[in-house]
Short mmCIF file of C-alpha atoms and ligand atoms in Angstrom, two decimals:
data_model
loop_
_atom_site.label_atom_id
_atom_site.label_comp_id
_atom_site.label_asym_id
_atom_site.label_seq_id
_atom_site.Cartn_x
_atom_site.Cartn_y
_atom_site.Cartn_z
CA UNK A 52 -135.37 131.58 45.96
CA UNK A 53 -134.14 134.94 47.46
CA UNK A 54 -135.66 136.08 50.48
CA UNK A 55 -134.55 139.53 50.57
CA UNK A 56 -134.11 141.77 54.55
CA UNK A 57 -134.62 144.72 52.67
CA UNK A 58 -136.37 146.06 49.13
CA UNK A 59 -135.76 149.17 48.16
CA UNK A 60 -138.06 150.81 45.25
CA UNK A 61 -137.05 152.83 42.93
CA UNK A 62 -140.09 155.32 42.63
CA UNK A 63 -140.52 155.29 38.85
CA UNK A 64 -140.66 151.40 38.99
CA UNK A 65 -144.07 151.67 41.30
CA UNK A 66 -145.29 153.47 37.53
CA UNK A 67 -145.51 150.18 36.25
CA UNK A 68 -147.95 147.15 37.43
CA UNK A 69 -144.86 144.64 38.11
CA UNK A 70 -143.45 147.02 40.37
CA UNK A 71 -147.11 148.20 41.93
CA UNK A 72 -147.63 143.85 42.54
CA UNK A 73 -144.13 143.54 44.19
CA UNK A 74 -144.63 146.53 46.56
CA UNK A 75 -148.07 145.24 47.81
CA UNK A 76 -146.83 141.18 48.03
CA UNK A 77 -143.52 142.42 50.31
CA UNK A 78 -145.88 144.82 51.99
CA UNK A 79 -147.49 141.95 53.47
CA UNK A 80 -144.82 140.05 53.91
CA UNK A 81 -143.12 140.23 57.89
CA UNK A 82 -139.52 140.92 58.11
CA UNK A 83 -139.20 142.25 54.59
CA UNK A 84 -138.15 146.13 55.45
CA UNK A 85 -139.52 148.80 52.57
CA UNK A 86 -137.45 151.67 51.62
CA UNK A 87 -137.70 153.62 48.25
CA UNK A 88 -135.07 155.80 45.98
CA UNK A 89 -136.62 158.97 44.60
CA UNK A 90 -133.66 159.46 42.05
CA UNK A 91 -132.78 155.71 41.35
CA UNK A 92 -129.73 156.44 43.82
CA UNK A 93 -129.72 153.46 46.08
CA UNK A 94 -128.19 154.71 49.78
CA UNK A 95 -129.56 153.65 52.85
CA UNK A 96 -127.84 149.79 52.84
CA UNK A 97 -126.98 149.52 56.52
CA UNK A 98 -123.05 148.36 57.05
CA UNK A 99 -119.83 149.70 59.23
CA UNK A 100 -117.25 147.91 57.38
CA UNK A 101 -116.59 146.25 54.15
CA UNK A 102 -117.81 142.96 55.53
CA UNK A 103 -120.78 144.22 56.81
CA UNK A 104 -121.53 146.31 54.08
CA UNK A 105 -121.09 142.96 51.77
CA UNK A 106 -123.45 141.32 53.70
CA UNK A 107 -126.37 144.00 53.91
CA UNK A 108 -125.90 144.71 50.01
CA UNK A 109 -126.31 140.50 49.47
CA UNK A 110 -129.51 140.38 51.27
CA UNK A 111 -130.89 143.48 49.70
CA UNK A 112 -133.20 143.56 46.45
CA UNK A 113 -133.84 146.53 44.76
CA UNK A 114 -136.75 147.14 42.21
CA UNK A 115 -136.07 149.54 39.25
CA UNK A 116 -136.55 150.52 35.98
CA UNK A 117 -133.65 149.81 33.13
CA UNK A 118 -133.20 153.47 31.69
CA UNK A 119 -129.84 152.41 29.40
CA UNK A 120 -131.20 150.64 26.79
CA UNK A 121 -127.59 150.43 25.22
CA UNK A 122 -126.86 146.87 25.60
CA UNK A 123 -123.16 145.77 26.50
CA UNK A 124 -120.91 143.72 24.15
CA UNK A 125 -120.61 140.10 25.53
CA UNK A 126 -117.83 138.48 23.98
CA UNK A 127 -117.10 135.77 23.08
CA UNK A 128 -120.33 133.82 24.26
CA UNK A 129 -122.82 135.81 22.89
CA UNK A 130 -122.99 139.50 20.87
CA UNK A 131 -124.81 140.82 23.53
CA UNK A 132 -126.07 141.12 27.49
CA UNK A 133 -129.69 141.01 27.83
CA UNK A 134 -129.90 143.43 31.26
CA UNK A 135 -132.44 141.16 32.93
CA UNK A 136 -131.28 141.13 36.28
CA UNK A 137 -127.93 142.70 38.10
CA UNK A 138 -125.89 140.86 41.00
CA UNK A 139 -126.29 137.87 42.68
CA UNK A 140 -127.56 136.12 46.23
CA UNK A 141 -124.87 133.92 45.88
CA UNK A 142 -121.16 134.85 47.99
CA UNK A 143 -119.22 133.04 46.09
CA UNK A 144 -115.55 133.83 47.52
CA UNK A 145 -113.86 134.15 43.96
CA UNK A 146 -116.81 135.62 41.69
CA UNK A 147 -116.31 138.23 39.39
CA UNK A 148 -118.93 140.33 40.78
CA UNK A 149 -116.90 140.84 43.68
CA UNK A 150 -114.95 143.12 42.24
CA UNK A 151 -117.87 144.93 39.68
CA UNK A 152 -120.73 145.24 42.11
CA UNK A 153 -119.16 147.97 44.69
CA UNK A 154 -118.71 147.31 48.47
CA UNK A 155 -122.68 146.84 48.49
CA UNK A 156 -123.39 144.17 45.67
CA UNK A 157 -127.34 144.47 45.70
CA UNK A 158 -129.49 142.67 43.61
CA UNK A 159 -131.54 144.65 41.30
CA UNK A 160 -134.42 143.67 39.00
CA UNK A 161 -135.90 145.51 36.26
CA UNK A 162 -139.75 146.00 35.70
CA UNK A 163 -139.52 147.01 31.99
CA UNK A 164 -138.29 143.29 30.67
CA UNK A 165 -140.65 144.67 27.52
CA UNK A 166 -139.21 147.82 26.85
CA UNK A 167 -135.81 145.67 27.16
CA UNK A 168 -136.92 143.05 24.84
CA UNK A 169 -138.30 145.69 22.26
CA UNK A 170 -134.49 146.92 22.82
CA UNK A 171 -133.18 143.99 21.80
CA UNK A 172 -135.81 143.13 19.10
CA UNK A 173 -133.76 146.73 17.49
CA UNK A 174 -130.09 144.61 17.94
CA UNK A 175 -131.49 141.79 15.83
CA UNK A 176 -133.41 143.45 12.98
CA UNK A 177 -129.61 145.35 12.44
CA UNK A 178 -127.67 142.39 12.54
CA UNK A 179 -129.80 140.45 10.53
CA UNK A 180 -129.57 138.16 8.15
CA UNK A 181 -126.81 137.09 11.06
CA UNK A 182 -128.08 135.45 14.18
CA UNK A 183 -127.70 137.48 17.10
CA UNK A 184 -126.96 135.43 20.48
CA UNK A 185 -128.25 137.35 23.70
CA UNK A 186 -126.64 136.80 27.42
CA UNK A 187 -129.11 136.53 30.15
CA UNK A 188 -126.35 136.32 33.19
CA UNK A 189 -123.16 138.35 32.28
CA UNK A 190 -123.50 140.00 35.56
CA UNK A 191 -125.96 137.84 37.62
CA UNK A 192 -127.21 134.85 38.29
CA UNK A 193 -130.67 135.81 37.43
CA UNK A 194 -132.79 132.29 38.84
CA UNK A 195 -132.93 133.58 42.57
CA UNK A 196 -134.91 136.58 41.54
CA UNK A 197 -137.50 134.96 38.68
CA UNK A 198 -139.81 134.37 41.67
CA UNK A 199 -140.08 138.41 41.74
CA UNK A 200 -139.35 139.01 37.82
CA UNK A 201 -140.32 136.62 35.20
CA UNK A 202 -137.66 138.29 33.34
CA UNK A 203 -136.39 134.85 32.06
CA UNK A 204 -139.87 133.32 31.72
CA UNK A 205 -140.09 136.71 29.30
CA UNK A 206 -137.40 136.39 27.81
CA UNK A 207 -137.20 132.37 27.22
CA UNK A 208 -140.84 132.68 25.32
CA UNK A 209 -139.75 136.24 23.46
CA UNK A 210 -136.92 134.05 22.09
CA UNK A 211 -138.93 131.12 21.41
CA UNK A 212 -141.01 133.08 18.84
CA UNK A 213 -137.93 134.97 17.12
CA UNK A 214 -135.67 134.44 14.19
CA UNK A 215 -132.35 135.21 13.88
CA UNK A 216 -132.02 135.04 17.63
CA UNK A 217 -130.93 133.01 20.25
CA UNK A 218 -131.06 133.18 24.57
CA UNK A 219 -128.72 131.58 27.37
CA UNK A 220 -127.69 132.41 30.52
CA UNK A 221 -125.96 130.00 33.01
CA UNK A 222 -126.89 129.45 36.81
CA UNK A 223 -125.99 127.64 39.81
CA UNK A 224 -129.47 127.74 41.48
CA UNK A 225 -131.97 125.20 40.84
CA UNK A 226 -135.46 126.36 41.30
CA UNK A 227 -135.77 126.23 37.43
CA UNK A 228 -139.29 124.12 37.34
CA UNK A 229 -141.07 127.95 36.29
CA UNK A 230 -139.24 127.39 33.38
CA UNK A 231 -139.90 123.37 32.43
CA UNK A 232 -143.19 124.24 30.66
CA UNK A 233 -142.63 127.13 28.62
CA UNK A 234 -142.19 127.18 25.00
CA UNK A 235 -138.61 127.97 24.54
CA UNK A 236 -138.39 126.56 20.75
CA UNK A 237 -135.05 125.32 21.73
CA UNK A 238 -133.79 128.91 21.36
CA UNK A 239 -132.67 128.98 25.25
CA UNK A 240 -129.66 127.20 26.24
CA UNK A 241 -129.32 126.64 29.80
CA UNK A 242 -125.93 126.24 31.50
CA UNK A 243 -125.23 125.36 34.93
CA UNK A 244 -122.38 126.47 36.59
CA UNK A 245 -120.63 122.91 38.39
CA UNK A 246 -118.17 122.13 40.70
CA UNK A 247 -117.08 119.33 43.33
CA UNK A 248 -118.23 119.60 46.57
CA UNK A 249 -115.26 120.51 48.39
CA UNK A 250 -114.80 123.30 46.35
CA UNK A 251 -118.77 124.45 46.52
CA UNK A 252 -118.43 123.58 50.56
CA UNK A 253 -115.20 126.05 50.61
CA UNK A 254 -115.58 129.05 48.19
CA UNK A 255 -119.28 128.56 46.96
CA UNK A 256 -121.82 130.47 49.60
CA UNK A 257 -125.43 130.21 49.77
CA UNK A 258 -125.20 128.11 46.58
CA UNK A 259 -126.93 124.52 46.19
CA UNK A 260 -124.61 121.02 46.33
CA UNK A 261 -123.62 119.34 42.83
CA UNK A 262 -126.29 116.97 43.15
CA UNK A 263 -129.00 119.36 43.46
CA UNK A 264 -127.82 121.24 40.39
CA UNK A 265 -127.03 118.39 38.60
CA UNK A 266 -130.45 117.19 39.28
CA UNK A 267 -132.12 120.69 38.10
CA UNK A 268 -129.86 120.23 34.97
CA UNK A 269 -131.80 116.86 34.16
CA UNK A 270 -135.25 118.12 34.69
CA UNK A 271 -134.12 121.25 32.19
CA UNK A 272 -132.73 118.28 29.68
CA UNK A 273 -135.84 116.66 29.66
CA UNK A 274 -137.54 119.35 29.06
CA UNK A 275 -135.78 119.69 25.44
CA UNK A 276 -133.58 122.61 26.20
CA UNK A 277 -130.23 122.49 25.24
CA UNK A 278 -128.02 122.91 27.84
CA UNK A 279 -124.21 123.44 28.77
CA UNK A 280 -122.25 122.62 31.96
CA UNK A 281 -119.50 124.50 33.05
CA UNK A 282 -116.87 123.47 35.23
CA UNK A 283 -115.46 125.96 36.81
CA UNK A 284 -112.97 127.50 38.35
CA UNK A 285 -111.61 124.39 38.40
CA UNK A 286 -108.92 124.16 41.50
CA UNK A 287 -105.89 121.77 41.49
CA UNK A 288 -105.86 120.68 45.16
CA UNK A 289 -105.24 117.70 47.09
CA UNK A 290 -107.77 114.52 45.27
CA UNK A 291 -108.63 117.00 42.45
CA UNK A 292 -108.51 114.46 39.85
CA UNK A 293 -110.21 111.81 41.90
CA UNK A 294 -112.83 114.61 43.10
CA UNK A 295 -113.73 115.81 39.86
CA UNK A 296 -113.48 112.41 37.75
CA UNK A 297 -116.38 111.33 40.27
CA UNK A 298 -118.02 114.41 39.65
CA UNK A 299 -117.59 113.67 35.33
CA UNK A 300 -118.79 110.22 36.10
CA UNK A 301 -122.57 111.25 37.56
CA UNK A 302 -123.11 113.72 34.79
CA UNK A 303 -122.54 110.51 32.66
CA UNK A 304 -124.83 108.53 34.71
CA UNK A 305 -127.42 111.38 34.81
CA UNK A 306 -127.23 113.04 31.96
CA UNK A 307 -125.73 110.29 28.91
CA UNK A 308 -127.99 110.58 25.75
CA UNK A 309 -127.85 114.25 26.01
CA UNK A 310 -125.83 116.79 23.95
CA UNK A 311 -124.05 118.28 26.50
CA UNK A 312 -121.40 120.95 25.56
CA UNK A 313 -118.84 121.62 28.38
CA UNK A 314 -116.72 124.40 29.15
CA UNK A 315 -114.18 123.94 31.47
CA UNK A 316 -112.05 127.01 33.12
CA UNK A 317 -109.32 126.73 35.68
CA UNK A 318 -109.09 129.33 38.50
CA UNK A 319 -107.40 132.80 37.54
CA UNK A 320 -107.51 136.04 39.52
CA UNK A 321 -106.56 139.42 39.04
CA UNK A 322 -104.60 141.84 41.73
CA UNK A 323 -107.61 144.12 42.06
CA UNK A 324 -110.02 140.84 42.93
CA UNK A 325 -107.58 139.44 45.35
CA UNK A 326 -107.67 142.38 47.53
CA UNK A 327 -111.28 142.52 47.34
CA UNK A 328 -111.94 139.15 47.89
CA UNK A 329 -109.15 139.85 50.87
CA UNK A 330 -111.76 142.64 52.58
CA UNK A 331 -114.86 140.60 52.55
CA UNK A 332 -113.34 137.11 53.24
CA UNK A 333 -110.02 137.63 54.67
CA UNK A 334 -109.87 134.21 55.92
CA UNK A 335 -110.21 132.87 52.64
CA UNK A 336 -108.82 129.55 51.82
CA UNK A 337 -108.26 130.55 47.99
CA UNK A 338 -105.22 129.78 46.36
CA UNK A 339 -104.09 133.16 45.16
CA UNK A 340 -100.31 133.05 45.94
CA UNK A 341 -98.49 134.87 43.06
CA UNK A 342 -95.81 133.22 43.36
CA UNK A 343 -96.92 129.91 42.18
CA UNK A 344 -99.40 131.05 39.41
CA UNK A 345 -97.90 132.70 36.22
CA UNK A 346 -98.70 135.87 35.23
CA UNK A 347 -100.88 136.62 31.82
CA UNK A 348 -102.09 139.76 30.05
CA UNK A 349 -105.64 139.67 29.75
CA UNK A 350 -107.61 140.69 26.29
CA UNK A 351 -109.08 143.28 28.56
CA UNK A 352 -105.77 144.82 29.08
CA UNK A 353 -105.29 143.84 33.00
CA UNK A 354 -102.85 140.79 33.97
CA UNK A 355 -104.18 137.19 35.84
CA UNK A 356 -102.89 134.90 37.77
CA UNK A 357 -103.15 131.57 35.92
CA UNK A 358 -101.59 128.12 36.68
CA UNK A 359 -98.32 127.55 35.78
CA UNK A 360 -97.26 125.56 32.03
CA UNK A 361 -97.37 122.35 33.54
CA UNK A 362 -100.10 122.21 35.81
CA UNK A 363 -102.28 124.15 32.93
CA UNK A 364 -101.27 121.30 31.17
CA UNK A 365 -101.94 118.51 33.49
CA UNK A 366 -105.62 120.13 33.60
CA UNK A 367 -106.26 120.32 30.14
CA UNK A 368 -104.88 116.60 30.18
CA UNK A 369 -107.20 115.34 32.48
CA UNK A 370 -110.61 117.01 31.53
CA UNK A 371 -110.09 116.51 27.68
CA UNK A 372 -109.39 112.73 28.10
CA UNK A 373 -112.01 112.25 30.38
CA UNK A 374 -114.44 114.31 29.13
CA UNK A 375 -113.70 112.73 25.52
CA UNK A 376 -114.00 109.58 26.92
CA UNK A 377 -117.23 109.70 28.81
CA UNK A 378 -118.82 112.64 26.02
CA UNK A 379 -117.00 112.30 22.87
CA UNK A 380 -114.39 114.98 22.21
CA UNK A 381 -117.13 117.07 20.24
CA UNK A 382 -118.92 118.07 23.64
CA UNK A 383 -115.90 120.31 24.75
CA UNK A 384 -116.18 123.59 23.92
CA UNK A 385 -113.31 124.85 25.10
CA UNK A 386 -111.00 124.03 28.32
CA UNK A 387 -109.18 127.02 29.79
FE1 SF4 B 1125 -121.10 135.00 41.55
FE2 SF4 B 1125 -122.30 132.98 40.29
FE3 SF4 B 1125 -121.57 132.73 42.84
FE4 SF4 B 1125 -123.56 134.35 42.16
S1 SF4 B 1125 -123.53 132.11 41.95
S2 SF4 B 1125 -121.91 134.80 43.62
S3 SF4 B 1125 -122.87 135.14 40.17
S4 SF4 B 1125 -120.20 133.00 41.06
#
């Protein structure tokens, strides 16, 4: 769970009772300072340099009220992202946030899940009689914050009841038991974001071990979600096969009987994230060395870093043989 320095209010958000309950529980609560944002502009985040400034924004939660009800494409996982919750406690050193969150990456939760949900109720009814598949974490990991929100207990039991329509949103946290009992209808998928431990140890701050996530996975599989690992970024480094064979081998043991789909995705990076990531962490240990990655245009338009032909290769070797061995081909997705 996130334990927050500061929380700053947005002042229309104290308009509505989720927003009144959150002011008066960190109100009481030591430690926690208060500040509020008459306009919805957020200032006020303490920090001298972009380190600093990183840090402050990652311990800072900010309570406001979604006013773009225009939902974002979110392809290809899903048709759209459900706006739940932006940014993440997490410091990953490679995330994509890094580089989409500004030099103060607060967290920010909405108090008007229903007016969202009645949003997206509008995005089904048009696409109908096609399914519509909604993205719960396309720019957060939103199980930190569900203490505060409820946003996914919301939205898991919204889906539950609806046609047409489907929930997921993937995590690397594992305070998921809120969500055991609910009545998700099997409408929710629930992914968890994996890796080895050397890489989590290295790159993946403030973020639980494999174990413990792997763990949280089970207790979500037993509770009759479906759910989806991904694997990812996957690093070729010294004992990567051995490291992340092991790692394919206590899924097995853990989770065989299951339908697991995986998605596995090797480490890219773009220019603009490398200097970012250069700011915050400039010790970083990431491999981002041009020269031995090859260089591909993105469907976004902007060029990444990707491994080279033959260790691509050697990757997609590896985790479709093992995977297919210890899964059945059929639970790959896809493996980037
Ligand atoms: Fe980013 Fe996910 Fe790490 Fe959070 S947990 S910092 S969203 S990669």
């Amino acid at each position: 769970m996130f334990i927050p320095k500061r929380v700053i209010f947005e002042e229309k958000a104290l308009e509505y009772k989720l927003g009144e309950k959150l002011l008066k529980d960190f109100k009481e609560k030591l430690n926690v300072e208060i500040m509020y944002s008459k306009n919805g502009r957020i200032t006020g985040i303490p920090g001298r340099d972009d380190i600093q400034k990183y840090l402050e924004g990652k311990n800072t939660l900010v309570v406001g009220v979604r006013k773009t009800l225009k939902f974002e494409s979110c392809k290809p996982s899903a048709h759209y992202q459900l706006p739940i919750v932006s940014g993440c406690m997490g410091m990953c050193e490679y995330c994509y946030l890094n580089t989409q969150m500004g030099k103060k990456p607060y967290i920010k939760i909405h108090v008007n899940t229903d007016e969202i949900l009645n949003k997206a109720a509008q995005y089904i009814d048009e696409r109908k009689p096609e399914i519509t598949i909604f993205e719960g974490a396309a720019t957060s990991d939103p199980i930190p914050v569900e203490p505060y929100s409820n946003a996914l207990k919301e939205c898991i039991e919204y889906f539950g009841k609806r046609d047409k329509a489907y929930f997921r949103f993937v995590t690397k946290y594992t305070d998921i038991d809120s969500l055991l009992p609910l009545n998700h209808n099997g409408k929710t998928t629930i992914r968890f974001s994996l890796n080895t431990d050397s890489v989590i140890k290295k790159f993946e701050h403030r973020t639980p071990n494999f174990n413990e996530r792997l763990m949280a996975a089970k207790r979500v599989a037993d509770s009759g979600y479906p759910i989806g690992l991904i694997i990812a970024p996957v690093f070729i480094y010294e004992d990567w096969q051995h490291e992340y064979y092991s790692i394919l081998q206590d899924i097995h043991n853990s989770l065989s009987g299951y339908n697991i789909k995986f998605e596995v995705i090797s480490h890219r990076f773009t220019k603009r994230a490398k200097e970012n990531i250069l700011n915050v962490f400039p010790k970083t240990m990431l491999p981002m060395d041009e020269e031995i990655r090859k260089f591909k245009f993105g469907q976004f338009g902007y060029g990444k870093y990707i491994y080279k032909d033959e260790d691509m290769t050697g990757l997609k070797e590896f985790f479709l043989n093992n995977i297919s061995d210890l899964f059945g081909k059929e639970s790959i997705n896809y493996i980037i």
